[in-house]
Amino acid sequence: MAATRLELNLMRLLSRCEALAAERRDPEEWRLEKYVAALEDMLRELQKQASKPAPELLNEYSRKVDFLKGLLEAEKLSSSTEKALANQFLAPGRTPTTTKERTPATKTVHLQTKARCTGKMRSELLGTIEPQGTANPNFFPLCSCRGLASDEKQSAVELDAVLQHHQDMQEKLAEEMLSLARSLKNNTLAAQNVIKQDNQTLSHSLRMADQNFEKLKDESDRLEQHAKKSVNWLLWIMLIVVCFIFISMILFIRIFPKLK
């Protein structure tokens, strides 16, 4: 089903919000918060429409809007530790918003935000810890400046490392899935060959059973005919014997008269 005008506007505004979230913003920046509020209104209107998108797509839109809203709420927290903890509970989108994206923009924003929070925590740690004993008075400003100067570089390096790690994991999962698919194909072919052989053996057994049944039927007919012939000959012999005895008795009576 084709996307409605409201859905297209929602996708454009969502893509713009993701681009703004990926940039470093001033504390006085207000556009992203207003855009996210507009996204919430548009999402509610889209859910009320009769020709609304599929439930899976609506859930994905809602997931991305909730992520941006949670990101703004996390940025309002005071300490870097609270921000890092709040970012841990954010759930980015699973699919790209536009066709130009290879990975979901919200996932990239999530990784960038985590890297920034980690860099700020590291810079705060280096800027507040002072060595005991023979303390160097220039240690505090030096560490603070170094931490602030390397924050951007460290965040970029950590982001690249995280992205590379995810890419390696995806490639590893793809190789494992390919290996499983090949193994499943081989097992399927082996099972198919075994089933084919079993079918051939079963067919041969059925043919042999049919042949044996036909032979048994022929032998039964022959035995029945032979039994009938034997009974007929025996009956004729008994009749002949009875007739011979009857004629012999008559002749015996005729030849030997009754005694007076």
mmCIF file of C-alpha atoms in Angstrom, residues 5 20 22 65 74-76 79-80 83 85 111 124 148 152 163 184 210:
data_model
loop_
_atom_site.group_PDB
_atom_site.id
_atom_site.type_symbol
_atom_site.label_atom_id
_atom_site.label_comp_id
_atom_site.label_asym_id
_atom_site.label_seq_id
_atom_site.Cartn_x
_atom_site.Cartn_y
_atom_site.Cartn_z
ATOM 1 C CA ARG A 5 0.947 12.322 2.639
ATOM 2 C CA LEU A 20 19.830 17.091 14.173
ATOM 3 C CA ALA A 22 23.566 13.379 15.318
ATOM 4 C CA VAL A 65 10.060 8.859 18.332
ATOM 5 C CA ALA A 74 18.741 12.382 28.965
ATOM 6 C CA GLU A 75 20.477 15.554 27.736
ATOM 7 C CA LYS A 76 18.634 17.591 30.375
ATOM 8 C CA SER A 79 25.809 14.801 35.536
ATOM 9 C CA SER A 80 27.532 12.768 32.834
ATOM 10 C CA LYS A 83 23.308 10.832 31.108
ATOM 11 C CA LEU A 85 22.982 5.581 32.501
ATOM 12 C CA LEU A 111 26.463 5.089 19.635
ATOM 13 C CA GLU A 124 35.748 14.845 34.355
ATOM 14 C CA LEU A 148 38.933 18.395 26.621
ATOM 15 C CA GLU A 152 36.329 14.828 20.105
ATOM 16 C CA LEU A 163 30.768 0.447 14.429
ATOM 17 C CA LEU A 184 20.960 -27.795 6.496
ATOM 18 C CA ASP A 210 1.978 -58.935 -4.973
#
